[in-house]
């Protein structure tokens, strides 16, 4: 992550673990001020981070980018339920940000048994063989 982000300070990679058979949250806390130090531009806002992810993954079948600071899940009592993507080939991306403190938390939620190495292998095989990308995947 450090090499591709081109930041002076490496981001911290934080996987979540718990008492469940499958499902995974991967978190990357980002001090947004570090982006400003790595370039001559001001630190990005949470909205800019979320929009950059949404633009990059637009049209992707298996990546969903949630709105900034997604509170709907909290209201429904399922706030970042680690197992919410289980049984799918989806990666769900979330951005939680505080522009005042120039901090953000990027979170990816996925079914590590489905979207893990086996799902990626099937998806890549499909692409290499000219098959529909989702053949054999949920």
mmCIF file of C-alpha atoms in Angstrom:
data_model
loop_
_atom_site.group_PDB
_atom_site.id
_atom_site.type_symbol
_atom_site.label_atom_id
_atom_site.label_comp_id
_atom_site.label_asym_id
_atom_site.label_seq_id
_atom_site.Cartn_x
_atom_site.Cartn_y
_atom_site.Cartn_z
ATOM 1 C CA UNK A 1 0.000 0.000 0.000
ATOM 2 C CA UNK A 2 2.838 2.353 0.798
ATOM 3 C CA UNK A 3 4.443 1.996 -2.633
ATOM 4 C CA UNK A 4 1.241 2.643 -4.596
ATOM 5 C CA UNK A 5 -0.094 5.438 -2.395
ATOM 6 C CA UNK A 6 3.193 7.366 -2.755
ATOM 7 C CA UNK A 7 2.765 8.677 0.785
ATOM 8 C CA UNK A 8 5.701 9.651 2.985
ATOM 9 C CA UNK A 9 4.129 7.683 5.846
ATOM 10 C CA UNK A 10 2.893 4.137 5.264
ATOM 11 C CA UNK A 11 -0.845 3.574 5.867
ATOM 12 C CA UNK A 12 -1.797 1.204 8.668
ATOM 13 C CA UNK A 13 -3.495 -2.038 7.541
ATOM 14 C CA UNK A 14 -6.055 -3.269 10.124
ATOM 15 C CA UNK A 15 -7.962 -6.521 9.480
ATOM 16 C CA UNK A 16 -10.842 -7.371 11.841
ATOM 17 C CA UNK A 17 -11.262 -10.793 13.339
ATOM 18 C CA UNK A 18 -14.061 -12.322 15.371
ATOM 19 C CA UNK A 19 -16.016 -15.432 16.257
ATOM 20 C CA UNK A 20 -17.504 -16.189 12.830
ATOM 21 C CA UNK A 21 -16.788 -18.674 10.073
ATOM 22 C CA UNK A 22 -16.514 -16.215 7.204
ATOM 23 C CA UNK A 23 -16.660 -12.549 6.394
ATOM 24 C CA UNK A 24 -13.954 -9.939 6.679
ATOM 25 C CA UNK A 25 -13.465 -6.231 7.286
ATOM 26 C CA UNK A 26 -10.211 -4.650 6.229
ATOM 27 C CA UNK A 27 -9.609 -1.150 7.503
ATOM 28 C CA UNK A 28 -7.047 1.431 6.473
ATOM 29 C CA UNK A 29 -6.906 4.529 8.685
ATOM 30 C CA UNK A 30 -5.604 7.455 6.664
ATOM 31 C CA UNK A 31 -4.266 10.690 8.100
ATOM 32 C CA UNK A 32 -5.372 12.937 5.253
ATOM 33 C CA UNK A 33 -2.696 15.493 6.099
ATOM 34 C CA UNK A 34 -0.139 12.952 4.851
ATOM 35 C CA UNK A 35 -1.486 13.383 1.317
ATOM 36 C CA UNK A 36 -0.760 17.106 1.526
ATOM 37 C CA UNK A 37 2.797 16.407 2.672
ATOM 38 C CA UNK A 38 3.348 14.049 -0.276
ATOM 39 C CA UNK A 39 2.201 16.641 -2.806
ATOM 40 C CA UNK A 40 1.783 20.371 -3.138
ATOM 41 C CA UNK A 41 -2.018 20.053 -3.020
ATOM 42 C CA UNK A 42 -4.196 20.477 0.076
ATOM 43 C CA UNK A 43 -5.342 17.373 1.944
ATOM 44 C CA UNK A 44 -8.306 15.651 0.258
ATOM 45 C CA UNK A 45 -11.700 15.721 1.918
ATOM 46 C CA UNK A 46 -13.712 12.640 2.778
ATOM 47 C CA UNK A 47 -16.097 13.467 -0.050
ATOM 48 C CA UNK A 48 -13.197 13.616 -2.514
ATOM 49 C CA UNK A 49 -11.913 10.209 -1.351
ATOM 50 C CA UNK A 50 -15.365 8.654 -1.644
ATOM 51 C CA UNK A 51 -15.895 10.199 -5.088
ATOM 52 C CA UNK A 52 -12.475 9.012 -6.290
ATOM 53 C CA UNK A 53 -13.370 5.444 -5.279
ATOM 54 C CA UNK A 54 -16.838 5.725 -6.812
ATOM 55 C CA UNK A 55 -15.378 7.030 -10.086
ATOM 56 C CA UNK A 56 -12.657 4.374 -10.204
ATOM 57 C CA UNK A 57 -15.043 1.472 -9.585
ATOM 58 C CA UNK A 58 -17.992 2.819 -11.569
ATOM 59 C CA UNK A 59 -19.522 0.062 -13.654
ATOM 60 C CA UNK A 60 -17.657 -2.719 -11.841
ATOM 61 C CA UNK A 61 -19.899 -5.695 -11.263
ATOM 62 C CA UNK A 62 -18.395 -6.825 -7.968
ATOM 63 C CA UNK A 63 -17.361 -3.611 -6.209
ATOM 64 C CA UNK A 64 -19.866 -1.326 -4.488
ATOM 65 C CA UNK A 65 -18.870 2.034 -3.023
ATOM 66 C CA UNK A 66 -21.151 3.227 -0.224
ATOM 67 C CA UNK A 67 -22.080 6.875 0.263
ATOM 68 C CA UNK A 68 -19.764 8.912 2.500
ATOM 69 C CA UNK A 69 -20.192 8.144 6.217
ATOM 70 C CA UNK A 70 -22.998 5.615 5.555
ATOM 71 C CA UNK A 71 -25.398 5.991 8.465
ATOM 72 C CA UNK A 72 -28.279 3.907 7.071
ATOM 73 C CA UNK A 73 -26.658 0.702 8.319
ATOM 74 C CA UNK A 74 -26.328 2.192 11.798
ATOM 75 C CA UNK A 75 -30.015 3.122 11.868
ATOM 76 C CA UNK A 76 -30.945 -0.404 10.793
ATOM 77 C CA UNK A 77 -28.832 -1.964 13.547
ATOM 78 C CA UNK A 78 -26.446 -3.637 11.087
ATOM 79 C CA UNK A 79 -23.573 -1.194 11.288
ATOM 80 C CA UNK A 80 -20.667 -2.782 9.463
ATOM 81 C CA UNK A 81 -21.874 -6.307 10.099
ATOM 82 C CA UNK A 82 -18.795 -8.245 9.036
ATOM 83 C CA UNK A 83 -20.929 -11.047 7.609
ATOM 84 C CA UNK A 84 -23.192 -8.784 5.507
ATOM 85 C CA UNK A 85 -21.373 -9.626 2.242
ATOM 86 C CA UNK A 86 -21.259 -13.374 2.898
ATOM 87 C CA UNK A 87 -22.474 -15.565 0.071
ATOM 88 C CA UNK A 88 -21.587 -12.924 -2.525
ATOM 89 C CA UNK A 89 -18.620 -12.073 -4.698
ATOM 90 C CA UNK A 90 -18.982 -8.410 -3.675
ATOM 91 C CA UNK A 91 -16.451 -6.094 -2.112
ATOM 92 C CA UNK A 92 -18.216 -3.236 -0.371
ATOM 93 C CA UNK A 93 -16.119 -0.095 0.191
ATOM 94 C CA UNK A 94 -16.856 2.518 2.843
ATOM 95 C CA UNK A 95 -15.292 5.902 3.621
ATOM 96 C CA UNK A 96 -15.680 7.413 7.079
ATOM 97 C CA UNK A 97 -14.044 10.813 7.333
ATOM 98 C CA UNK A 98 -13.619 13.838 9.543
ATOM 99 C CA UNK A 99 -12.469 16.775 7.456
ATOM 100 C CA UNK A 100 -11.816 18.919 10.536
ATOM 101 C CA UNK A 101 -9.202 16.536 11.929
ATOM 102 C CA UNK A 102 -8.089 15.472 8.429
ATOM 103 C CA UNK A 103 -8.620 11.788 9.195
ATOM 104 C CA UNK A 104 -10.379 9.065 7.251
ATOM 105 C CA UNK A 105 -11.037 5.389 7.623
ATOM 106 C CA UNK A 106 -11.357 3.268 4.488
ATOM 107 C CA UNK A 107 -13.162 -0.030 5.060
ATOM 108 C CA UNK A 108 -13.622 -2.997 2.720
ATOM 109 C CA UNK A 109 -16.182 -5.676 3.584
ATOM 110 C CA UNK A 110 -16.074 -9.016 1.793
ATOM 111 C CA UNK A 111 -16.760 -12.713 2.098
ATOM 112 C CA UNK A 112 -13.209 -13.991 2.458
ATOM 113 C CA UNK A 113 -14.317 -17.482 1.406
ATOM 114 C CA UNK A 114 -16.214 -16.306 -1.678
ATOM 115 C CA UNK A 115 -14.363 -13.175 -2.754
ATOM 116 C CA UNK A 116 -11.078 -14.556 -1.473
ATOM 117 C CA UNK A 117 -8.515 -16.354 -3.571
ATOM 118 C CA UNK A 118 -10.946 -18.967 -4.911
ATOM 119 C CA UNK A 119 -13.460 -16.402 -6.171
ATOM 120 C CA UNK A 120 -10.685 -14.300 -7.658
ATOM 121 C CA UNK A 121 -9.288 -17.366 -9.424
ATOM 122 C CA UNK A 122 -12.669 -18.161 -11.018
ATOM 123 C CA UNK A 123 -13.191 -14.520 -12.011
ATOM 124 C CA UNK A 124 -9.716 -14.287 -13.586
ATOM 125 C CA UNK A 125 -10.157 -17.622 -15.372
ATOM 126 C CA UNK A 126 -13.435 -16.359 -16.836
ATOM 127 C CA UNK A 127 -11.750 -13.205 -18.117
ATOM 128 C CA UNK A 128 -8.844 -15.152 -19.630
ATOM 129 C CA UNK A 129 -11.201 -17.606 -21.374
ATOM 130 C CA UNK A 130 -13.474 -14.878 -22.725
ATOM 131 C CA UNK A 131 -16.405 -16.040 -20.576
ATOM 132 C CA UNK A 132 -18.775 -13.708 -18.754
ATOM 133 C CA UNK A 133 -16.874 -12.360 -15.752
ATOM 134 C CA UNK A 134 -19.468 -13.637 -13.295
ATOM 135 C CA UNK A 135 -19.827 -17.185 -14.635
ATOM 136 C CA UNK A 136 -19.960 -19.545 -11.668
ATOM 137 C CA UNK A 137 -19.924 -16.700 -9.150
ATOM 138 C CA UNK A 138 -22.701 -15.270 -7.000
#
